[in-house]
Amino acid sequence: MSVKIEGRGEELLKATNFCHVATLRADGSVHGVPVWVDVQDGIPVVNSAEGRAWPRNLQRDPRVTLTVQNMENPYEYLEVRGRVSEMTHEGADEHINSLAKKYLGQDEYPYRQPGEQRVIIRVEPEHAKVWGS
């Protein structure tokens, strides 16, 4: 059953807080990475480059946990457990540029590598809870 992230959880996603993405490797061990995050209609949205380990993990097993820690109060965080609902290249370049504006104040993502193809990953939350507020 999916839930929509609203209220304080949505505020934490909209702020310049980092999102820690936890996926499962093929051997069952956990792989965690910090990423930029966005929210669209109560759904967390992240962006990556094709070929990285964590998007490959999600293609194999769509289960994911996101933790978004409040940068101003590290004891407050949003925990989201869910599944990938969509992985798409459509709009991914524009999305990473909007995240660069949010996190860096720059109009274009400055770390793009030659030939890099971006992918948007939308997570359908099955559980979402703010802790420490």
Steps between C-alpha positions, in 0.01 A plus 500: 500500500649834400492815709536862401768703677354820640562752776836490673622211284434700184675802653811290566497379138460853363785643711868464408536180702691202369329169442672173588388225263529141622471222242581130501797356313468166321663326801238650735730753665387861532639772275452859619569831325421868567312675220299813428123460528184668378130439561223499240139443606605337827745265326878516562699547180875444464736519205808301403721412207459172314764245594518581870456214747192615688274549193613155377406359840154656464452352153559156651308560825277811519483509880665809648531696822557875494614697803486880479677663795423858598827689445397756764404238762673167432278322753198556276463288188249354258507126440336373180473132414359412162557381148611662179191596303685644200847531352512728196741705292221735397558837667802370692741768375259778594440333837871481590532867402212589732671307780826686428305825537350381830822366655774711336323812374621419147280486190677194359633187663878561502620139551365344179742256340540461121239259366317482832134406482286611793205307641214614724393252766158541663433313825148391594497525882350207689603647837603854589567640847674807638710427809643741756272796435 
